[in-house]
């Protein structure tokens, strides 16, 4: 039997989806235009949310996005509060998701290793 999702998992997913919509539709800050919410981790007591995002463009863009999220935090909390039926609105903390940089780095390494020019696409037999 599968373990049911905890309330914090459900709230995390709701916040991630709703925050993505808010970013696309309501945030005008150019620092946040290309930011993507990659994950939300809720504390078990639902009082704190760690929100992870990625953005391309290097450290300057990351710093700008962090400042953008900081200045838009009040607006974001009000929008989330209006959309989500939560008894208590969690405090929001934004973090850059470095796993995407790591993935891009690994991808580049793999491409640099494959310099023989061969196409390694598997052929379909059947």
PDB file of C-alpha atoms in Angstrom:
ATOM      1  CA  UNK A   1       0.000   0.000   0.000  1.00  0.00           C
ATOM      2  CA  UNK A   2       1.295   3.456  -0.913  1.00  0.00           C
ATOM      3  CA  UNK A   3       1.889   5.955   1.845  1.00  0.00           C
ATOM      4  CA  UNK A   4      -0.624   8.809   1.545  1.00  0.00           C
ATOM      5  CA  UNK A   5       0.739  12.265   0.898  1.00  0.00           C
ATOM      6  CA  UNK A   6       1.128  14.348   4.025  1.00  0.00           C
ATOM      7  CA  UNK A   7      -0.688  17.644   4.393  1.00  0.00           C
ATOM      8  CA  UNK A   8       2.637  19.478   4.035  1.00  0.00           C
ATOM      9  CA  UNK A   9       3.233  17.698   0.681  1.00  0.00           C
ATOM     10  CA  UNK A  10      -0.201  18.738  -0.590  1.00  0.00           C
ATOM     11  CA  UNK A  11       0.257  22.338   0.576  1.00  0.00           C
ATOM     12  CA  UNK A  12       3.742  22.415  -1.022  1.00  0.00           C
ATOM     13  CA  UNK A  13       2.332  21.295  -4.370  1.00  0.00           C
ATOM     14  CA  UNK A  14      -0.503  23.830  -4.156  1.00  0.00           C
ATOM     15  CA  UNK A  15       1.875  26.667  -3.332  1.00  0.00           C
ATOM     16  CA  UNK A  16       4.230  25.695  -6.171  1.00  0.00           C
ATOM     17  CA  UNK A  17       1.419  25.612  -8.736  1.00  0.00           C
ATOM     18  CA  UNK A  18      -0.250  28.811  -7.503  1.00  0.00           C
ATOM     19  CA  UNK A  19       3.040  30.696  -7.229  1.00  0.00           C
ATOM     20  CA  UNK A  20       3.896  29.707 -10.800  1.00  0.00           C
ATOM     21  CA  UNK A  21       0.587  31.188 -11.949  1.00  0.00           C
ATOM     22  CA  UNK A  22       1.170  34.360  -9.923  1.00  0.00           C
ATOM     23  CA  UNK A  23       4.625  34.787 -11.482  1.00  0.00           C
ATOM     24  CA  UNK A  24       3.277  34.353 -15.013  1.00  0.00           C
ATOM     25  CA  UNK A  25       0.165  36.495 -14.675  1.00  0.00           C
ATOM     26  CA  UNK A  26       0.691  39.145 -12.011  1.00  0.00           C
ATOM     27  CA  UNK A  27       4.375  39.868 -11.359  1.00  0.00           C
ATOM     28  CA  UNK A  28       5.709  42.716 -13.484  1.00  0.00           C
ATOM     29  CA  UNK A  29       9.203  42.830 -11.950  1.00  0.00           C
ATOM     30  CA  UNK A  30      11.663  42.212 -14.821  1.00  0.00           C
ATOM     31  CA  UNK A  31      14.039  40.488 -12.375  1.00  0.00           C
ATOM     32  CA  UNK A  32      11.473  37.705 -11.977  1.00  0.00           C
ATOM     33  CA  UNK A  33      10.367  37.369 -15.609  1.00  0.00           C
ATOM     34  CA  UNK A  34      12.446  34.277 -16.362  1.00  0.00           C
ATOM     35  CA  UNK A  35      12.322  32.699 -12.902  1.00  0.00           C
ATOM     36  CA  UNK A  36      10.767  29.245 -12.593  1.00  0.00           C
ATOM     37  CA  UNK A  37       9.595  27.736  -9.323  1.00  0.00           C
ATOM     38  CA  UNK A  38      11.241  24.311  -9.099  1.00  0.00           C
ATOM     39  CA  UNK A  39      10.043  23.177  -5.691  1.00  0.00           C
ATOM     40  CA  UNK A  40       8.470  24.072  -2.373  1.00  0.00           C
ATOM     41  CA  UNK A  41       9.340  22.438   0.939  1.00  0.00           C
ATOM     42  CA  UNK A  42       6.950  22.992   3.804  1.00  0.00           C
ATOM     43  CA  UNK A  43       7.770  22.614   7.464  1.00  0.00           C
ATOM     44  CA  UNK A  44       5.608  19.937   9.108  1.00  0.00           C
ATOM     45  CA  UNK A  45       3.777  22.632  11.100  1.00  0.00           C
ATOM     46  CA  UNK A  46       3.047  24.479   7.801  1.00  0.00           C
ATOM     47  CA  UNK A  47       4.462  27.717   9.186  1.00  0.00           C
ATOM     48  CA  UNK A  48       7.497  27.994   6.907  1.00  0.00           C
ATOM     49  CA  UNK A  49       7.841  27.420   3.176  1.00  0.00           C
ATOM     50  CA  UNK A  50      11.205  27.116   1.443  1.00  0.00           C
ATOM     51  CA  UNK A  51      10.641  28.063  -2.188  1.00  0.00           C
ATOM     52  CA  UNK A  52      13.233  27.011  -4.757  1.00  0.00           C
ATOM     53  CA  UNK A  53      13.611  28.696  -8.127  1.00  0.00           C
ATOM     54  CA  UNK A  54      15.898  28.592 -11.120  1.00  0.00           C
ATOM     55  CA  UNK A  55      16.794  31.337 -13.564  1.00  0.00           C
ATOM     56  CA  UNK A  56      19.362  31.434 -16.335  1.00  0.00           C
ATOM     57  CA  UNK A  57      21.871  34.213 -16.828  1.00  0.00           C
ATOM     58  CA  UNK A  58      24.457  33.718 -14.136  1.00  0.00           C
ATOM     59  CA  UNK A  59      25.027  35.045 -10.620  1.00  0.00           C
ATOM     60  CA  UNK A  60      23.788  38.587 -11.403  1.00  0.00           C
ATOM     61  CA  UNK A  61      20.406  37.253 -12.505  1.00  0.00           C
ATOM     62  CA  UNK A  62      20.169  35.033  -9.416  1.00  0.00           C
ATOM     63  CA  UNK A  63      20.952  37.974  -7.112  1.00  0.00           C
ATOM     64  CA  UNK A  64      18.421  40.138  -8.963  1.00  0.00           C
ATOM     65  CA  UNK A  65      15.745  37.447  -8.708  1.00  0.00           C
ATOM     66  CA  UNK A  66      16.373  37.042  -4.965  1.00  0.00           C
ATOM     67  CA  UNK A  67      15.928  40.807  -4.524  1.00  0.00           C
ATOM     68  CA  UNK A  68      12.829  40.700  -6.721  1.00  0.00           C
ATOM     69  CA  UNK A  69      11.267  37.919  -4.651  1.00  0.00           C
ATOM     70  CA  UNK A  70      12.130  39.807  -1.477  1.00  0.00           C
ATOM     71  CA  UNK A  71      10.447  43.003  -2.665  1.00  0.00           C
ATOM     72  CA  UNK A  72       7.403  41.121  -4.028  1.00  0.00           C
ATOM     73  CA  UNK A  73       7.020  38.943  -0.931  1.00  0.00           C
ATOM     74  CA  UNK A  74       4.090  40.889   0.571  1.00  0.00           C
ATOM     75  CA  UNK A  75       2.220  40.811  -2.734  1.00  0.00           C
ATOM     76  CA  UNK A  76       2.984  37.110  -3.231  1.00  0.00           C
ATOM     77  CA  UNK A  77       1.755  36.249   0.286  1.00  0.00           C
ATOM     78  CA  UNK A  78      -1.495  38.203  -0.258  1.00  0.00           C
ATOM     79  CA  UNK A  79      -2.076  36.492  -3.614  1.00  0.00           C
ATOM     80  CA  UNK A  80      -1.324  33.036  -2.195  1.00  0.00           C
ATOM     81  CA  UNK A  81      -3.559  33.736   0.791  1.00  0.00           C
ATOM     82  CA  UNK A  82      -6.433  34.736  -1.517  1.00  0.00           C
ATOM     83  CA  UNK A  83      -5.990  31.609  -3.668  1.00  0.00           C
ATOM     84  CA  UNK A  84      -5.285  29.013  -0.975  1.00  0.00           C
ATOM     85  CA  UNK A  85      -7.644  28.233   1.855  1.00  0.00           C
ATOM     86  CA  UNK A  86      -5.054  27.972   4.618  1.00  0.00           C
ATOM     87  CA  UNK A  87      -5.677  28.700   8.263  1.00  0.00           C
ATOM     88  CA  UNK A  88      -2.195  30.195   8.567  1.00  0.00           C
ATOM     89  CA  UNK A  89      -0.138  31.674   5.749  1.00  0.00           C
ATOM     90  CA  UNK A  90       3.431  30.328   6.004  1.00  0.00           C
ATOM     91  CA  UNK A  91       6.428  32.619   5.953  1.00  0.00           C
ATOM     92  CA  UNK A  92       8.148  32.404   2.576  1.00  0.00           C
ATOM     93  CA  UNK A  93      11.888  32.036   2.056  1.00  0.00           C
ATOM     94  CA  UNK A  94      13.314  31.946  -1.465  1.00  0.00           C
ATOM     95  CA  UNK A  95      16.361  29.919  -2.480  1.00  0.00           C
ATOM     96  CA  UNK A  96      18.163  29.493  -5.771  1.00  0.00           C
ATOM     97  CA  UNK A  97      17.966  25.859  -6.916  1.00  0.00           C
ATOM     98  CA  UNK A  98      21.550  24.945  -7.774  1.00  0.00           C
ATOM     99  CA  UNK A  99      20.669  21.457  -9.002  1.00  0.00           C
ATOM    100  CA  UNK A 100      19.950  22.918 -12.453  1.00  0.00           C
ATOM    101  CA  UNK A 101      23.459  24.379 -12.662  1.00  0.00           C
ATOM    102  CA  UNK A 102      24.826  21.003 -11.655  1.00  0.00           C
ATOM    103  CA  UNK A 103      22.723  19.246 -14.304  1.00  0.00           C
ATOM    104  CA  UNK A 104      23.870  21.682 -16.995  1.00  0.00           C
ATOM    105  CA  UNK A 105      27.481  21.164 -15.906  1.00  0.00           C
ATOM    106  CA  UNK A 106      27.128  17.371 -16.157  1.00  0.00           C
ATOM    107  CA  UNK A 107      25.445  17.737 -19.550  1.00  0.00           C
ATOM    108  CA  UNK A 108      28.355  19.843 -20.829  1.00  0.00           C
ATOM    109  CA  UNK A 109      30.864  17.310 -19.499  1.00  0.00           C
ATOM    110  CA  UNK A 110      29.065  14.455 -21.212  1.00  0.00           C
ATOM    111  CA  UNK A 111      28.957  16.364 -24.500  1.00  0.00           C
ATOM    112  CA  UNK A 112      32.671  17.189 -24.254  1.00  0.00           C
ATOM    113  CA  UNK A 113      33.481  13.498 -23.720  1.00  0.00           C
ATOM    114  CA  UNK A 114      31.500  12.491 -26.810  1.00  0.00           C
ATOM    115  CA  UNK A 115      33.858  14.014 -29.362  1.00  0.00           C
ATOM    116  CA  UNK A 116      34.025  11.050 -31.731  1.00  0.00           C
ATOM    117  CA  UNK A 117      31.057  12.404 -33.705  1.00  0.00           C
ATOM    118  CA  UNK A 118      29.095   9.167 -33.586  1.00  0.00           C
ATOM    119  CA  UNK A 119      25.366   9.299 -33.145  1.00  0.00           C
ATOM    120  CA  UNK A 120      24.566   7.234 -30.071  1.00  0.00           C
ATOM    121  CA  UNK A 121      20.834   7.156 -30.657  1.00  0.00           C
ATOM    122  CA  UNK A 122      19.547   3.642 -30.081  1.00  0.00           C
ATOM    123  CA  UNK A 123      18.102   2.043 -33.202  1.00  0.00           C
ATOM    124  CA  UNK A 124      14.621   0.628 -33.074  1.00  0.00           C
ATOM    125  CA  UNK A 125      14.317  -3.021 -33.955  1.00  0.00           C
ATOM    126  CA  UNK A 126      11.086  -4.691 -34.625  1.00  0.00           C
TER     127      UNK A 126
END
